[in-house]
mmCIF file of C-alpha atoms in Angstrom:
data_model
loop_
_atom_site.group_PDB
_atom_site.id
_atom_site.type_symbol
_atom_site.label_atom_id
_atom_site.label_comp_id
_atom_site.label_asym_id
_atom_site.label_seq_id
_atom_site.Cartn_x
_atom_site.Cartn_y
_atom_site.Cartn_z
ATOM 1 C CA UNK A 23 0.000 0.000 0.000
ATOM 2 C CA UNK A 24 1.243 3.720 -1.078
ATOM 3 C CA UNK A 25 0.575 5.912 1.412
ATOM 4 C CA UNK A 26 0.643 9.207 -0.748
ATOM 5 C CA UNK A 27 -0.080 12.604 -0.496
ATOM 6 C CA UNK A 28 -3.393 12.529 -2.436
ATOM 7 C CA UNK A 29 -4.787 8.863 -2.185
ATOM 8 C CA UNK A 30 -3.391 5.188 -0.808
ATOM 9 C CA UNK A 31 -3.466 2.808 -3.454
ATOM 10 C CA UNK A 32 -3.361 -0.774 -3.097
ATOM 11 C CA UNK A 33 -1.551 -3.268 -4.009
ATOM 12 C CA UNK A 34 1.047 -1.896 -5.087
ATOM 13 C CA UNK A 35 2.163 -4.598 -7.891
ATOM 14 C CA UNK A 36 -0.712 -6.182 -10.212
ATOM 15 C CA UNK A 37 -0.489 -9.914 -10.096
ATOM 16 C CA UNK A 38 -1.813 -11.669 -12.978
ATOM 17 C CA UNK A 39 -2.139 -15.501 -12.668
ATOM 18 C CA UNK A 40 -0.502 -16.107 -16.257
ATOM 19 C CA UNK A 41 -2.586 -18.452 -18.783
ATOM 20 C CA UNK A 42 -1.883 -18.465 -22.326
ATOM 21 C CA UNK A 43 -5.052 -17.795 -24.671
ATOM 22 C CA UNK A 44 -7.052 -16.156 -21.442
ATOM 23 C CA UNK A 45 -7.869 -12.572 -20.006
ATOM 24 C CA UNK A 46 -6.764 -12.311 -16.803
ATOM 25 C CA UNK A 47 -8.509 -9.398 -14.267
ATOM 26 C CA UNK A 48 -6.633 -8.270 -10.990
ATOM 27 C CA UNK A 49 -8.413 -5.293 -9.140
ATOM 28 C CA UNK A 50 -6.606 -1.663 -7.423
ATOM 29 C CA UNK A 51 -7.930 0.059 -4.773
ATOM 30 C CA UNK A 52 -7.557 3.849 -4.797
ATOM 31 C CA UNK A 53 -8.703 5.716 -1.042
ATOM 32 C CA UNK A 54 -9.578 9.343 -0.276
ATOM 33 C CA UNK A 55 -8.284 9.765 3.522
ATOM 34 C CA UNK A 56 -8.823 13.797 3.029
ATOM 35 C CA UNK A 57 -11.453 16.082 2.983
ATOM 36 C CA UNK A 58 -11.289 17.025 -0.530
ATOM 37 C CA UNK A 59 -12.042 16.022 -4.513
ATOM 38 C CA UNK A 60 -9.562 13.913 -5.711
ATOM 39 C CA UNK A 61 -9.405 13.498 -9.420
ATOM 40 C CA UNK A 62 -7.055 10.061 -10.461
ATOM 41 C CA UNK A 63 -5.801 8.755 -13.932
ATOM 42 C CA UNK A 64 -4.126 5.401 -14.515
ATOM 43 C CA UNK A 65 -1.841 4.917 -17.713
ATOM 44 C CA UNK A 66 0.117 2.223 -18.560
ATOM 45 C CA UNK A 67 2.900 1.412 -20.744
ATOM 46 C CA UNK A 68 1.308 -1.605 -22.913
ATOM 47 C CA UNK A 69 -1.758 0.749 -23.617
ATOM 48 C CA UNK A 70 -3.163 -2.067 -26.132
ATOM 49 C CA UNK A 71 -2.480 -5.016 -23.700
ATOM 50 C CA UNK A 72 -4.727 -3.821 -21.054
ATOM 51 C CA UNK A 73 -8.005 -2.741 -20.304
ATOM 52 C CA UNK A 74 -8.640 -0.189 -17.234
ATOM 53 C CA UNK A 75 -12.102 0.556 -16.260
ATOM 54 C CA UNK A 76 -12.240 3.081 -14.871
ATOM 55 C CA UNK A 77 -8.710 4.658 -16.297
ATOM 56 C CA UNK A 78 -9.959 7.870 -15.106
ATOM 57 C CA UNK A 79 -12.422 9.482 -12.146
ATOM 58 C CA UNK A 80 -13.336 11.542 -8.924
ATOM 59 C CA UNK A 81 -12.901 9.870 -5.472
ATOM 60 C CA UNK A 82 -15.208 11.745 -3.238
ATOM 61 C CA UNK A 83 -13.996 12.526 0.269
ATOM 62 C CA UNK A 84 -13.505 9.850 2.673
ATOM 63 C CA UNK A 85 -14.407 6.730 0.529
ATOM 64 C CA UNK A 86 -12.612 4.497 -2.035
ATOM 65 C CA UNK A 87 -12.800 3.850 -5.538
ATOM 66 C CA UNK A 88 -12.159 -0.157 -7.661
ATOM 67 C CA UNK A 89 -10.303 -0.251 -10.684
ATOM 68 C CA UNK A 90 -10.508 -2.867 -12.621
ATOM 69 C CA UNK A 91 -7.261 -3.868 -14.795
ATOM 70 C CA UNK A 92 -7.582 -6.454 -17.509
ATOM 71 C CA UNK A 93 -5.243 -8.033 -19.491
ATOM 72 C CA UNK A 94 -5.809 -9.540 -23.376
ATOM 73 C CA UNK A 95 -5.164 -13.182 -23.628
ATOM 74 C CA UNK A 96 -1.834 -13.751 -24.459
ATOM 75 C CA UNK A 97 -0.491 -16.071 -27.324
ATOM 76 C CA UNK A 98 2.933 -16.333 -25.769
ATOM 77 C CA UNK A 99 4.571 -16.420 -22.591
ATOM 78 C CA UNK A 100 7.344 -13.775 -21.761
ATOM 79 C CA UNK A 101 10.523 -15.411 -21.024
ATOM 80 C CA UNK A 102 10.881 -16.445 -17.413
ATOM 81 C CA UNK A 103 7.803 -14.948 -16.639
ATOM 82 C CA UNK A 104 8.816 -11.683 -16.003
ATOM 83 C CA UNK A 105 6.935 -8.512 -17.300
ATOM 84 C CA UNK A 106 8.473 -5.319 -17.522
ATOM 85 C CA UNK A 107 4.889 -3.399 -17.775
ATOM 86 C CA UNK A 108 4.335 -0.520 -15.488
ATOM 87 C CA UNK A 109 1.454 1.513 -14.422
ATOM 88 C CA UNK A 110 0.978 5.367 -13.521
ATOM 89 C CA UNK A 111 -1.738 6.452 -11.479
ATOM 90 C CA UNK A 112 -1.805 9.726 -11.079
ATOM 91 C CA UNK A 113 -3.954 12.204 -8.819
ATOM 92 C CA UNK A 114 -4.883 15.926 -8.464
ATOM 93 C CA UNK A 115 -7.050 18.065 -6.350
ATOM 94 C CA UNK A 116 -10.421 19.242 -8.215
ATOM 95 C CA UNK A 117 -13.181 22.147 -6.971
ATOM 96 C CA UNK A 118 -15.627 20.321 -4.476
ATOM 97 C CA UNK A 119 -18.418 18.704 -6.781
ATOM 98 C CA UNK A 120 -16.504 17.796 -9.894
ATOM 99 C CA UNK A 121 -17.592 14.605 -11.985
ATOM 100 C CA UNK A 122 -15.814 12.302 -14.286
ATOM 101 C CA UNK A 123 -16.803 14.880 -17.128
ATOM 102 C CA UNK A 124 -15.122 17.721 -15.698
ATOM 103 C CA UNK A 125 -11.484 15.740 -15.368
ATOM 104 C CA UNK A 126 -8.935 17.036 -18.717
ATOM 105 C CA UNK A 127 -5.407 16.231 -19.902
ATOM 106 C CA UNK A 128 -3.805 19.747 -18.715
ATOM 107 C CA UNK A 129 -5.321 18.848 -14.992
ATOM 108 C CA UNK A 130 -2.172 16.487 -14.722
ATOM 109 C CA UNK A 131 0.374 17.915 -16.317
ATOM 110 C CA UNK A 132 3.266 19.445 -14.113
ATOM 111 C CA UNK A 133 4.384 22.056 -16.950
ATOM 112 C CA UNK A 134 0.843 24.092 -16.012
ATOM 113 C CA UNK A 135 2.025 24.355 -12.763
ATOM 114 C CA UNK A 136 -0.761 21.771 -11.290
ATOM 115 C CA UNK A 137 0.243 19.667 -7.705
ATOM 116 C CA UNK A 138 0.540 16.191 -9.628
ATOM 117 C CA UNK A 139 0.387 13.231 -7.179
ATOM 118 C CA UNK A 140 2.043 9.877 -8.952
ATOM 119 C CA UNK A 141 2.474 6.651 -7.947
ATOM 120 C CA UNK A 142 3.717 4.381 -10.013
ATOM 121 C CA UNK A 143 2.740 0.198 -10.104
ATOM 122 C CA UNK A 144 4.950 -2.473 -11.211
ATOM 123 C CA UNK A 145 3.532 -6.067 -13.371
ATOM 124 C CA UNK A 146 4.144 -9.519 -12.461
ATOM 125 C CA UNK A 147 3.282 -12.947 -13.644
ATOM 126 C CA UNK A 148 2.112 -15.258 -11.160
ATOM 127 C CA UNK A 149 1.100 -19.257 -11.112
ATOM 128 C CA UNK A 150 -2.402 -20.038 -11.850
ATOM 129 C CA UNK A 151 -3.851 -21.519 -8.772
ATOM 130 C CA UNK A 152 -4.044 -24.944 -8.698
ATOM 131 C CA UNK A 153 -6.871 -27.005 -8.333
ATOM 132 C CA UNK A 154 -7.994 -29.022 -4.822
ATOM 133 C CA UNK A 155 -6.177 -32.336 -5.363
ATOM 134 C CA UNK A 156 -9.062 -34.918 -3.890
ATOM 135 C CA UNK A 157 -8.977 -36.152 -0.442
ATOM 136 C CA UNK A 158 -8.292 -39.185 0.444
ATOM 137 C CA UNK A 159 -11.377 -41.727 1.140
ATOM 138 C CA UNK A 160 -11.329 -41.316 5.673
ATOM 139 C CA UNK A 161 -8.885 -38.926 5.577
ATOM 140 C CA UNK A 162 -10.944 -35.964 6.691
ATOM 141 C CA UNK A 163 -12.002 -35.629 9.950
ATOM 142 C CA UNK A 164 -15.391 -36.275 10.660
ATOM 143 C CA UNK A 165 -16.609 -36.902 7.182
ATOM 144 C CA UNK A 166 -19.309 -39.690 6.597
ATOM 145 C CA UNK A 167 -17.946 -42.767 5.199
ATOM 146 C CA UNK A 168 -19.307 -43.645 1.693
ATOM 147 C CA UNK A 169 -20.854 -46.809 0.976
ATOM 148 C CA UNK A 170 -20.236 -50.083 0.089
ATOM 149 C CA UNK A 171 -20.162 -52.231 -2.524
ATOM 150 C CA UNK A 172 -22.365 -54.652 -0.309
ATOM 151 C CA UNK A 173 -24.645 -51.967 0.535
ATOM 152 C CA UNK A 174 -25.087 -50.567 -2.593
ATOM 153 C CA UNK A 175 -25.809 -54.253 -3.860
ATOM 154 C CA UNK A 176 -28.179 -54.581 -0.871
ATOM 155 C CA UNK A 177 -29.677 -51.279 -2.110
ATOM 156 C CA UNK A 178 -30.153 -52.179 -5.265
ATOM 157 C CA UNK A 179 -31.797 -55.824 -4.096
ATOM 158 C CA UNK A 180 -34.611 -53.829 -2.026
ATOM 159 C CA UNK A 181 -35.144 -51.735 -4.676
ATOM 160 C CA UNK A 182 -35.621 -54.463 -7.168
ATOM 161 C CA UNK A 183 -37.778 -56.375 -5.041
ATOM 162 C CA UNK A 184 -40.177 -53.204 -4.378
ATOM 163 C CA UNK A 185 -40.624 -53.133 -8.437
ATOM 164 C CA UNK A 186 -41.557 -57.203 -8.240
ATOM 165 C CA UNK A 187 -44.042 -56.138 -5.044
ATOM 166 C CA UNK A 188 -45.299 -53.322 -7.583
ATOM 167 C CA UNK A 189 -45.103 -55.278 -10.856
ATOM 168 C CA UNK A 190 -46.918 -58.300 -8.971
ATOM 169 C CA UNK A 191 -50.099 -56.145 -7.796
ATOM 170 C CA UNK A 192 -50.605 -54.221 -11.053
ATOM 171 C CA UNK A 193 -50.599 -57.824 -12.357
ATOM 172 C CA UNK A 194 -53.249 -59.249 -10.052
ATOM 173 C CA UNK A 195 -55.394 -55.780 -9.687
ATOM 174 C CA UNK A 196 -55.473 -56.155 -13.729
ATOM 175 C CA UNK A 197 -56.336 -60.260 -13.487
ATOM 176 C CA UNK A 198 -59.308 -58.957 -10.895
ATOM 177 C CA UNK A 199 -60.825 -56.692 -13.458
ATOM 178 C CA UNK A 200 -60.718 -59.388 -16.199
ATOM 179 C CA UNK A 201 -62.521 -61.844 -13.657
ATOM 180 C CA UNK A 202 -64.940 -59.414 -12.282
ATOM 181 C CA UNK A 203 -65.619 -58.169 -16.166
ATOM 182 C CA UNK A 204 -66.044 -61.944 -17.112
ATOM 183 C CA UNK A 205 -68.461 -62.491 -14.479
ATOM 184 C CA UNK A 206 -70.857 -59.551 -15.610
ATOM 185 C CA UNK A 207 -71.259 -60.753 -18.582
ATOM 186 C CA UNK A 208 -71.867 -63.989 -17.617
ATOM 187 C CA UNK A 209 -74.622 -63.017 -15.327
ATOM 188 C CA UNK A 210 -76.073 -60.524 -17.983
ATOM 189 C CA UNK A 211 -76.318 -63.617 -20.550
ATOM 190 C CA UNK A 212 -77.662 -65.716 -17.965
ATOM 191 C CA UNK A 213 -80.316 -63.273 -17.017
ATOM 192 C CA UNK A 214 -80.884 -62.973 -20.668
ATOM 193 C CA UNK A 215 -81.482 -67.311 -21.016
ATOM 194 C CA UNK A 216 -83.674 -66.810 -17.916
ATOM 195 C CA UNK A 217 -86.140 -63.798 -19.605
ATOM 196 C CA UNK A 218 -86.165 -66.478 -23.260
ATOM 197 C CA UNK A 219 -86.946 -68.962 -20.613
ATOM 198 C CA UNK A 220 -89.475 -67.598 -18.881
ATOM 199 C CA UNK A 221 -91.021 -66.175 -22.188
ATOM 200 C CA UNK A 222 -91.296 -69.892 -23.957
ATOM 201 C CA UNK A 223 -93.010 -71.628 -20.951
ATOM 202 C CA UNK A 224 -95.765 -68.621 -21.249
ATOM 203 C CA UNK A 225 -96.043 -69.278 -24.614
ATOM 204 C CA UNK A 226 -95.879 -72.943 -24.263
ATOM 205 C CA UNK A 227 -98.649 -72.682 -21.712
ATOM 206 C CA UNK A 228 -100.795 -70.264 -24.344
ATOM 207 C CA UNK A 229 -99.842 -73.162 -27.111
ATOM 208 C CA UNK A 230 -101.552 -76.069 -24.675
ATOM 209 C CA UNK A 231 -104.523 -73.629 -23.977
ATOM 210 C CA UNK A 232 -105.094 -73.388 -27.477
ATOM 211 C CA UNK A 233 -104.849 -76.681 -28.486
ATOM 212 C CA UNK A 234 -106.788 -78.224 -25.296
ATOM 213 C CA UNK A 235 -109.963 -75.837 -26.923
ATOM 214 C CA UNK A 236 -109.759 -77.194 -30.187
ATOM 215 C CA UNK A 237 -109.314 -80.874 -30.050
ATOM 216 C CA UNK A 238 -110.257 -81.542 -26.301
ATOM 217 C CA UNK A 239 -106.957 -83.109 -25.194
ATOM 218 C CA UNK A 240 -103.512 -83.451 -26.364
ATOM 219 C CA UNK A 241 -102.842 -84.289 -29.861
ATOM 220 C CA UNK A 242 -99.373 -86.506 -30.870
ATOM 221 C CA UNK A 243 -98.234 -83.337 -32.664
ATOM 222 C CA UNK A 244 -98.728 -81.124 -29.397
ATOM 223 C CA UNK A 245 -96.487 -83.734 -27.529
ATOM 224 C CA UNK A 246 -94.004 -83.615 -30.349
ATOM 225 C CA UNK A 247 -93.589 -79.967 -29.723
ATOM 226 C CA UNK A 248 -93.624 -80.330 -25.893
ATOM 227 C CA UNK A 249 -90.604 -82.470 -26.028
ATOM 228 C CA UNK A 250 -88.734 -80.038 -28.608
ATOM 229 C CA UNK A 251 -89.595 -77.314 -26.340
ATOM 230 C CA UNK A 252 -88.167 -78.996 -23.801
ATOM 231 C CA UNK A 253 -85.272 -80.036 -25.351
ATOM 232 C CA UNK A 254 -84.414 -76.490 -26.481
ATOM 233 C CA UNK A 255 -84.882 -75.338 -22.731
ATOM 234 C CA UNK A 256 -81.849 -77.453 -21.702
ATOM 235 C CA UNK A 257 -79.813 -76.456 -23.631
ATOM 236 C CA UNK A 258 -80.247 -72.929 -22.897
ATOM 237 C CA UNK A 259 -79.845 -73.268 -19.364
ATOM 238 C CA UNK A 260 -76.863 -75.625 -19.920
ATOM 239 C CA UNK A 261 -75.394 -72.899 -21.813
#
């Protein structure tokens, strides 16, 4: 951290975790500790390698401002990793309201006889952090032990016997419909031989009537048709 006149600005070297083909971000904090407008500008000496947002700007009194510098992926790496970029951030006092529009060139340049605050920011290449290598299975304190290949095959047992439970009653529920279908229609067409019964024997009985009136007793024709009658009657309720 720079402890200057104007504004403390920290860190004070950007450390970029180097990857080739990759932007890499790193952030700056710049602090007011006065009473007064402080107007900042950042420049850099690879202007086209990196991005600052903001590169210019008005830290109010008593609070902080983030910059943001990026850096373009990179198709090579630097020889031993070592960067000879550098950073300016400069810093003036403004008139007490000023904006982001009201900051100019001339307000930091020393040749108009301006109080120019600089502090300047060196570059370095740092190792991408490495990924968590896996814990060991126990090794952590406190941690659940996984499970088994037996219970996982005693798992998977339950399981499949739940689906045979399942599998078994959708089977019989369905074999209960069939039955209970099979024996409504079996009623309905025995209800049905009942009614054809009942309606032969009352017009068997009008048949006997009949013939009793004309001849006086029964004929061998009349006991012909008896016996078919009958016969035809047993078989329906055989049926």
């Amino acid at each position: 951290m720079s402890s200057g006149e104007l504004l403390e600005i920290d860190p004070l070297e950007l450390q970029f975790p180097f990857e080739l083909k990759k932007q890499i971000s790193c952030s700056l904090q710049l602090a007011n500790k006065s009473d007064d407008y402080v107007a900042f500008k950042v420049k850099t000496t690879s202007p086209k390698k990196y991005c600052v947002r903001p590169n210019a700007g008005v830290v109010l009194p008593r609070s902080t401002c983030v910059v943001i510098v990026t850096m373009q992926a990179q198709r090579e790496a630097p020889p031993d990793m070592q960067c000879k970029d550098k950073f300016l951030v400069q810093s003036v006092i403004v008139d007490q309201g000023a904006t982001t529009k009201d900051i100019t060139t001339e307000m930091f340049s020393k040749e108009s006889g301006n109080v120019v605050d600089e502090v300047k920011l060196r570059v370095a290449y740092v190792s991408p952090p490495q990924p968590p290598s896996p814990v060991p299975e126990g090794s952590e304190e406190g941690s659940s032990p996984r499970p088994s290949v037996s219970d996982n095959g005693n798992a998977n047992a339950s399981e499949l016997l739940a689906a045979t439970r399942a599998y078994a009653e959708d089977i019989q529920q369905e074999k209960t419909s069939e039955n209970l279908a099979l024996i409504s229609r079996l009623t309905e067409e025995k209800n049905v031989a009942l009614q054809q019964n009942s309606k032969l024997r009352q017009e068997l009985e009008l048949v006997r009537r009949e013939v009793s009136k004309q001849q006086g007793g029964f004929s061998f024709m009349f006991v012909v048709i008896i016996a078919l009658l009958g016969i035809f009657l047993g078989y329906l309720l055989k049926k």
